[in-house]
Short mmCIF file of C-alpha atoms and ligand atoms in Angstrom, two decimals:
data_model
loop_
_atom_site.label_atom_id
_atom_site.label_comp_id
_atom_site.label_asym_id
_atom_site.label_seq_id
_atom_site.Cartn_x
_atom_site.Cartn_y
_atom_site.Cartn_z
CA UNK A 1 105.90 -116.95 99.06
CA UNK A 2 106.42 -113.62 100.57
CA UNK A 3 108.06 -111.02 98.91
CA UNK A 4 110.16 -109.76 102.13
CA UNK A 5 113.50 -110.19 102.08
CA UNK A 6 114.98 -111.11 105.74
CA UNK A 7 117.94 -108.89 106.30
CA UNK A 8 120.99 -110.99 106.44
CA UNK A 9 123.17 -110.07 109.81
CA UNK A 10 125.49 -107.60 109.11
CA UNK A 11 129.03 -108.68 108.16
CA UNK A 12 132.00 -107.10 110.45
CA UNK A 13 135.45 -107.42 110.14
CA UNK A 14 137.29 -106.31 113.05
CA UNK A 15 141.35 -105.94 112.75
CA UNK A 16 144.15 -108.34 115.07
CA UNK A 17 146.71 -106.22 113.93
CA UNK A 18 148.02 -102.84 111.60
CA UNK A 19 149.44 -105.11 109.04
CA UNK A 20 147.08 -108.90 108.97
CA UNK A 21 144.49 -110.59 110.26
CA UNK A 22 140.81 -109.96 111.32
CA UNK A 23 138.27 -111.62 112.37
CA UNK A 24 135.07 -111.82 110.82
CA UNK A 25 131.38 -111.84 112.38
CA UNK A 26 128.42 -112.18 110.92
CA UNK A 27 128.39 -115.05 108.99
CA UNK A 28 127.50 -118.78 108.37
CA UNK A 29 130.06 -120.06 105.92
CA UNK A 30 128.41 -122.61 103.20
CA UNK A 31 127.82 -122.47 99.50
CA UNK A 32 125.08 -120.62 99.68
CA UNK A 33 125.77 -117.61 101.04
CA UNK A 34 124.60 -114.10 99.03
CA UNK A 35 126.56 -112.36 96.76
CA UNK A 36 127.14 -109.18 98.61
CA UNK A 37 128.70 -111.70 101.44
CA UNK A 38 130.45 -112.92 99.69
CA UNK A 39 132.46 -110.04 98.23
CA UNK A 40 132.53 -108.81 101.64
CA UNK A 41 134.48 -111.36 102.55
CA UNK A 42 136.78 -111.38 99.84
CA UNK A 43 137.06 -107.69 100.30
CA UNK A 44 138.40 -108.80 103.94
CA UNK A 45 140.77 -111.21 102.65
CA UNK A 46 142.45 -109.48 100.62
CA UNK A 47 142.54 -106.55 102.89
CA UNK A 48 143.82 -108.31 105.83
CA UNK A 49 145.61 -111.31 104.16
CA UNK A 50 144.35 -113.93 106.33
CA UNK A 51 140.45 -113.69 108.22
CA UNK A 52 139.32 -115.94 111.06
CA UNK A 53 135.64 -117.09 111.92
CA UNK A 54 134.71 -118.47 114.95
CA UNK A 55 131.61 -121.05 115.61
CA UNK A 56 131.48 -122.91 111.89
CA UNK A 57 130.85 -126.38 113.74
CA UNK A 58 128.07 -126.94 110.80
CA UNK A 59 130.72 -127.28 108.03
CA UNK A 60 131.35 -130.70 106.91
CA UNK A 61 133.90 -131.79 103.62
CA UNK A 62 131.00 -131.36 101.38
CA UNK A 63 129.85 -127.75 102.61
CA UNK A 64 133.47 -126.96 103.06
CA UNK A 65 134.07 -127.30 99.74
CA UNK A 66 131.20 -125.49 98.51
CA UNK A 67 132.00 -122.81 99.78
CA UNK A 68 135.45 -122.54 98.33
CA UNK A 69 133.33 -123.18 95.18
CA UNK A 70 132.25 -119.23 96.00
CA UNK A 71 135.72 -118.26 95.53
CA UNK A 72 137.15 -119.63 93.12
CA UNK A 73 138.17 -123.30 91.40
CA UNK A 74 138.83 -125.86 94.35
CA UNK A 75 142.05 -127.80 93.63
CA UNK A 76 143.87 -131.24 94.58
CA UNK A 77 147.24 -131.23 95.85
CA UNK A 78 149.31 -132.37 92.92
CA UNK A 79 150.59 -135.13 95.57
CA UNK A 80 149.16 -135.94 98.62
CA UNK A 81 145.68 -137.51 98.00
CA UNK A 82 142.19 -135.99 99.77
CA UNK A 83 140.53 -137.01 102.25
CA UNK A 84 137.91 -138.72 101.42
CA UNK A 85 137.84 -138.36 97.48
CA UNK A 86 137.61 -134.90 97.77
CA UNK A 87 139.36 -131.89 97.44
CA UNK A 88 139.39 -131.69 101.20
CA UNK A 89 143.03 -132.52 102.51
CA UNK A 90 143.58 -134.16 105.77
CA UNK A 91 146.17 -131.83 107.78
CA UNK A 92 146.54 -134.18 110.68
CA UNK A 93 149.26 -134.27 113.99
CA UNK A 94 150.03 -138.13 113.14
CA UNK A 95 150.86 -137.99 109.69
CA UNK A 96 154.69 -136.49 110.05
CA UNK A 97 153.86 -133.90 107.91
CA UNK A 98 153.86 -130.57 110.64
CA UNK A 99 154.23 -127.69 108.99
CA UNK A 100 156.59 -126.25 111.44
CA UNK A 101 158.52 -124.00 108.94
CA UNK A 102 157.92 -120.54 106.88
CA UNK A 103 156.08 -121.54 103.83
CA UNK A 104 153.67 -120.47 101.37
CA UNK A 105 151.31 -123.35 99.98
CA UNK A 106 152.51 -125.35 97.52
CA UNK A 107 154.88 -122.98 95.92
CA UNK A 108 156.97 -125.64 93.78
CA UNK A 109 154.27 -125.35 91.24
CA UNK A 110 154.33 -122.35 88.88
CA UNK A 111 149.98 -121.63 89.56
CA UNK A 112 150.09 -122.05 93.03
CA UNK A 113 146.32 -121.81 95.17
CA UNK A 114 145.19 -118.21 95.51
CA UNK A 115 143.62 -118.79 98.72
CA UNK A 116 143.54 -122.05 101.41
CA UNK A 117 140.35 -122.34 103.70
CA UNK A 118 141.53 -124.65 106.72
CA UNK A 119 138.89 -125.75 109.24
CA UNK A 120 139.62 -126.91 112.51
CA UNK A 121 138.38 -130.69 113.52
CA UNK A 122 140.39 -131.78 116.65
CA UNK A 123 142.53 -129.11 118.66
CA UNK A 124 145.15 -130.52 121.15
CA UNK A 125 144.26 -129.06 124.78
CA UNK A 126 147.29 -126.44 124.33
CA UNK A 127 149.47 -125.64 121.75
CA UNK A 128 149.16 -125.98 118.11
CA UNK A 129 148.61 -122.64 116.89
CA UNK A 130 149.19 -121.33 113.39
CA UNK A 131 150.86 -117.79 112.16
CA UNK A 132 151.13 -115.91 108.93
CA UNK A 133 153.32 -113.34 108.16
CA UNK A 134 151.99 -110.32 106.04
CA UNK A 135 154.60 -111.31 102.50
CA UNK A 136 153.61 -106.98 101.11
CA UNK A 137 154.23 -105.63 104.47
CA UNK A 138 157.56 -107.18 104.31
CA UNK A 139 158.44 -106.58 101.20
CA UNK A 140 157.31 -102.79 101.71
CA UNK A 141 159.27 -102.51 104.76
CA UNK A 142 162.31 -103.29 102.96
CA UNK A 143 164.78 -100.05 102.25
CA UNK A 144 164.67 -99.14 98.67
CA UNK A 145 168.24 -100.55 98.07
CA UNK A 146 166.63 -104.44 99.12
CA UNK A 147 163.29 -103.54 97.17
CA UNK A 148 165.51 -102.99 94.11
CA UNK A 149 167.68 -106.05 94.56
CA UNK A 150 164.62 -107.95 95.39
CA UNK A 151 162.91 -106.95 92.27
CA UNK A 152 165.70 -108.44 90.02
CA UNK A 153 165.86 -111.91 91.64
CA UNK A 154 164.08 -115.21 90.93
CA UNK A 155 164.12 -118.69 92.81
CA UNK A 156 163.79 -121.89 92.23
CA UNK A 157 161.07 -124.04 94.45
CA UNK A 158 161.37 -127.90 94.81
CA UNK A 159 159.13 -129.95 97.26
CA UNK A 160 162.03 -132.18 97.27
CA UNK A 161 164.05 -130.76 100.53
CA UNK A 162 166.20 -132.22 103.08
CA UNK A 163 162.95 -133.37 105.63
CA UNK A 164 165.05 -134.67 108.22
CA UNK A 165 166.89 -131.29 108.81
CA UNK A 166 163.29 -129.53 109.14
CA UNK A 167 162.03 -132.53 111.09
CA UNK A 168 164.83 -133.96 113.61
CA UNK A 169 162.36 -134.97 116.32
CA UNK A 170 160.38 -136.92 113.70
CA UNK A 171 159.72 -140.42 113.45
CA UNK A 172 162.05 -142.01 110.61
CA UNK A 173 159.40 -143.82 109.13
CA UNK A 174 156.62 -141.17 109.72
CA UNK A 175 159.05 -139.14 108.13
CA UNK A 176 160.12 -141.52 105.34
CA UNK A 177 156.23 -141.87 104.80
CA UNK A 178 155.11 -138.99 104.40
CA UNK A 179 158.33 -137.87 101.98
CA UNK A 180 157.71 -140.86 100.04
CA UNK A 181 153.97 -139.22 98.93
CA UNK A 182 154.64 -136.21 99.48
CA UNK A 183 157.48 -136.23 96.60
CA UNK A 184 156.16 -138.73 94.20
CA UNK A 185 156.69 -136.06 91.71
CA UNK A 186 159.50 -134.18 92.34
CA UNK A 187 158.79 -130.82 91.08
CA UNK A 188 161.13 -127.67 90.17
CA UNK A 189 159.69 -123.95 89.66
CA UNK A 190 161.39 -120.71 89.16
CA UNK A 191 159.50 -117.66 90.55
CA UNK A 192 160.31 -114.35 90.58
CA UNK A 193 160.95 -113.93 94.27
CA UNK A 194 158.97 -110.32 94.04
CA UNK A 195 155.39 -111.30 92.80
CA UNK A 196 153.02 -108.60 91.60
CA UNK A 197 149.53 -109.51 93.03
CA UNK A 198 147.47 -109.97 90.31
CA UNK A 199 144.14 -108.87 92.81
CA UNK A 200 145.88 -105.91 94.61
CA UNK A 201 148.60 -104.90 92.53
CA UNK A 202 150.94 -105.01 95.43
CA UNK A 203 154.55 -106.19 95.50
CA UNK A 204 155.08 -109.40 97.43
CA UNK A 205 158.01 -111.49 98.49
CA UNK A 206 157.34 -115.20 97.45
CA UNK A 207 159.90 -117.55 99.62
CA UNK A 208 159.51 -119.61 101.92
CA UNK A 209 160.72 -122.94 102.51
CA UNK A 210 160.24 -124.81 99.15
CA UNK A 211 162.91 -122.57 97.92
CA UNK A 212 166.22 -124.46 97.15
CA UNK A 213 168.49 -121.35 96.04
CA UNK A 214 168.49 -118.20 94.09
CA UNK A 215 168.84 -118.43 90.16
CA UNK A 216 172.54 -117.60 89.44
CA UNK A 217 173.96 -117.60 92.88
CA UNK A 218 176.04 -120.34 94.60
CA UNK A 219 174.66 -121.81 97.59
CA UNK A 220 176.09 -119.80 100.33
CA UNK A 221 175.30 -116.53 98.56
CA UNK A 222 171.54 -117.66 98.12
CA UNK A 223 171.16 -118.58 101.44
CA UNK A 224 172.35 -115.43 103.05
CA UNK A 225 170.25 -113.50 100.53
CA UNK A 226 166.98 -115.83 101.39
CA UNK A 227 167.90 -115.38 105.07
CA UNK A 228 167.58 -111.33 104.40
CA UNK A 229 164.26 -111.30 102.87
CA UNK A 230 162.88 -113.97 104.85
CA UNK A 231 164.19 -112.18 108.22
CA UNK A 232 161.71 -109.59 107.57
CA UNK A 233 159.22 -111.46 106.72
CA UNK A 234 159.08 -112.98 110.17
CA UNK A 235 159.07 -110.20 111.86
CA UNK A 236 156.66 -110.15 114.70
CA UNK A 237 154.79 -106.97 113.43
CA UNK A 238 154.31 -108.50 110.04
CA UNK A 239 152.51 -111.56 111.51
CA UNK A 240 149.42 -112.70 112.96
CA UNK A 241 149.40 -116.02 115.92
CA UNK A 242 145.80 -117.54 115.86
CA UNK A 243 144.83 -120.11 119.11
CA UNK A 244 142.35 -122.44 117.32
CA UNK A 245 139.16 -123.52 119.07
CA UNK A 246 137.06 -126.22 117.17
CA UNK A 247 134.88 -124.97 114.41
CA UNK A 248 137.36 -121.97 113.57
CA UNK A 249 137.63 -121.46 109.64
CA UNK A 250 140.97 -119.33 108.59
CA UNK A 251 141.26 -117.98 105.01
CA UNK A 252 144.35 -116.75 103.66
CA UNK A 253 145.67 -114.94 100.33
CA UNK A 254 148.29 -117.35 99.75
CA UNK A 255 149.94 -115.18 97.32
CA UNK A 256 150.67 -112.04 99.91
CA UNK A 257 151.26 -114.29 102.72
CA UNK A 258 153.42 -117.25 104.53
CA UNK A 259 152.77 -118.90 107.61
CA UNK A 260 153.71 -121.84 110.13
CA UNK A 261 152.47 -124.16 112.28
CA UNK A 262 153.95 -124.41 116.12
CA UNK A 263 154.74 -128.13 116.96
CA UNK A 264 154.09 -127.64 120.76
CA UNK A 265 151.26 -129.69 121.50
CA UNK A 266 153.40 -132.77 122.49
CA UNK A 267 151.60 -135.90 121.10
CA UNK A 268 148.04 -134.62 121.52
CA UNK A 269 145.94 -134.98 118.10
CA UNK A 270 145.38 -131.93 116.23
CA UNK A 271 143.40 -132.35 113.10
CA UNK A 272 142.05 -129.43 110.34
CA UNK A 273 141.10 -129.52 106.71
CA UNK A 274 142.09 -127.41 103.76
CA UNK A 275 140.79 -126.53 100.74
CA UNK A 276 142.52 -124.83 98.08
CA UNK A 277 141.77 -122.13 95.57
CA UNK A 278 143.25 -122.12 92.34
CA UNK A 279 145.97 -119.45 91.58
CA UNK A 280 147.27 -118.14 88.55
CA UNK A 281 150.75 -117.78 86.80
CA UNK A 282 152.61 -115.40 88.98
CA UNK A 283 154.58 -112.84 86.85
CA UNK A 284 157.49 -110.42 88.25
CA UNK A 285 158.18 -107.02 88.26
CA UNK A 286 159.84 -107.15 84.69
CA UNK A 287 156.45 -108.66 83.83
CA UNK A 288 158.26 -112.20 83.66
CA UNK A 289 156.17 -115.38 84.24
CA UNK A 290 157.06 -118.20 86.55
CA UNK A 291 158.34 -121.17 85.00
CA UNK A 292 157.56 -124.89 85.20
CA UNK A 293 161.51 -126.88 84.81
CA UNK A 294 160.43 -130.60 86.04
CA UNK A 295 158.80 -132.33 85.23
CA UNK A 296 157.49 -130.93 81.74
CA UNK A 297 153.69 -130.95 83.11
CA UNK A 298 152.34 -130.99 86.71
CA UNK A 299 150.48 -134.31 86.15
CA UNK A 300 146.92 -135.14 86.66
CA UNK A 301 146.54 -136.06 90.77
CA UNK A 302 144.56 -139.09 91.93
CA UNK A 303 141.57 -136.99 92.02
CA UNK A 304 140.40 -133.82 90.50
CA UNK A 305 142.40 -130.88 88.89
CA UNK A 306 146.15 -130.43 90.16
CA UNK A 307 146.87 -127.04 91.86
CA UNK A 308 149.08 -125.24 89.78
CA UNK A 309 147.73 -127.55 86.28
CA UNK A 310 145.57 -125.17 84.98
CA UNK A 311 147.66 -122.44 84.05
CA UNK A 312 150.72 -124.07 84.05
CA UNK A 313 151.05 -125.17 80.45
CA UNK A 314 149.26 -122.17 78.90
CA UNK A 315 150.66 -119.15 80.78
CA UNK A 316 148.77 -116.01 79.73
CA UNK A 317 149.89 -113.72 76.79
FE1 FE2 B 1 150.67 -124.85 104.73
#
């Protein structure tokens, strides 16, 4: 064997935006890619909150996966099953489940995934696209008077919500279907609703729409409060809009960002899949852990380790 070492191409990250997204060039996403990759592009991540990569047609569930392996724990959703067996999960136009609101992934569990790696299959001929909104920008954006209120609040998530409010064009029983897995377990979580990022160190707002009120408010109160925060949060200079081609990979720090996917494609098919990246206990500003209520564990899924399981019952000293 020679002893040369072939230069790998060099890795660039150019911006979409001040505040997220970038797209990165340079790379062949897999599980073996070399270390200084792949802290390059984790250095880009959490830099930009959410990286694109055009032209990964090669990835299939099995590479897919291995190269989530790269940054971190892959993890099953603790209720819809994988495609396949694996921890790949089907995100597909057919199955009612359009994620056509402000959300951050799987937030009514107390470890929610650090990161989600979604790779596009089938793109409808228009339409479709994805955004994510920049959750420290928004937070830092906020007047000091909010930032302090903010600081002091917490929320409780549920993935029990009213679908059909969220969903009116929906099928009934597409939508009945897909509630019926999607809330076998109906989970409740109190966060803090500012999250110190346990990679950056920055303040982030964690909402979204898994959150069923504020702790200690009544419901009109938390839902004018949760309309303030979230209001800047979807503020078009906070965001990112991505216009997938096939073979596009995005990556995003789920803990510093939401986003949302625009149901505009009509009935064409639109198919990705996501893997997920364990997370850890997020803790406040008062250094306050989030807290599991229902059920008293996140159980075991069909398959694999449950996002949100591994920390859940033995939150850090
Ligand atoms: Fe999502």
């Amino acid at each position: 064997m020679s002893s040369t070492t072939t230069a790998a191409p060099a890795v660039t990250v150019q911006k979409l935006g001040g505040r997220i997204g970038a797209v990165v060039s340079g790379v062949r996403l897999g599980g073996d890619l070399a270390p200084e990759t792949v802290t390059a592009v984790r250095d880009a991540l959490l830099a930009n909150k959410v990286i694109f990569f055009r032209g990964q047609d090669h990835l299939d569930e099995e590479s897919h996966e291995a190269f989530g392996r790269l940054l971190g724990t892959p993890v099953a959703h603790p209720t819809v099953p994988s495609a396949d067996g694996r921890y790949s999960l089907g995100i597909d136009s057919d199955h009612g489940g359009r994620a056509n609101q402000w959300h951050t992934d799987v937030t009514f569990v107390p470890a929610y995934p650090a990161f989600s790696i979604l790779r596009a299959v089938v793109i409808p001929p228009y339409g479709g696209n994805t955004l994510w909104s920049n959750t420290a920008a928004a937070y830092a954006e906020l007047p000091e008077q909010l930032r302090t209120l903010a600081d002091g609040l917490r929320a409780v998530h549920s993935n029990d919500y009213d679908y059909v409010s969220v969903r009116p064009n929906a099928l009934p029983e597409a939508l009945e279907q897909y509630r019926e897995v999607f809330t076998s377990t109906k989970f409740l979580t109190e966060h803090p609703v500012v999250r110190v990022h346990p990679e950056t160190g920055e303040r982030v707002l964690l909402l979204g729409n898994f959150v069923q009120r504020v702790s200690g408010l009544t419901g009109r109160d938390s839902r004018a409060l949760v309309d303030l925060f979230q209001s800047h949060i979807e503020r078009p200079e906070n965001t990112v809009r991505w216009d997938w081609q096939v073979g596009d990979v995005a990556i995003w720090d789920n803990r510093a960002t939401q986003h949302y996917g625009v149901d505009d494609s009509d009935t064409h098919e639109r198919k990705l899949r996501r893997v997920t990246i364990d997370g850890d206990v997020p803790v406040g500003v008062d250094g306050r852990s989030s807290t599991l209520i229902s059920p008293e564990a996140v159980p075991d899924p069909s398959f694999g380790i449950a996002s949100g399981a591994s920390n859940a019952e033995a939150p850090a000293a």
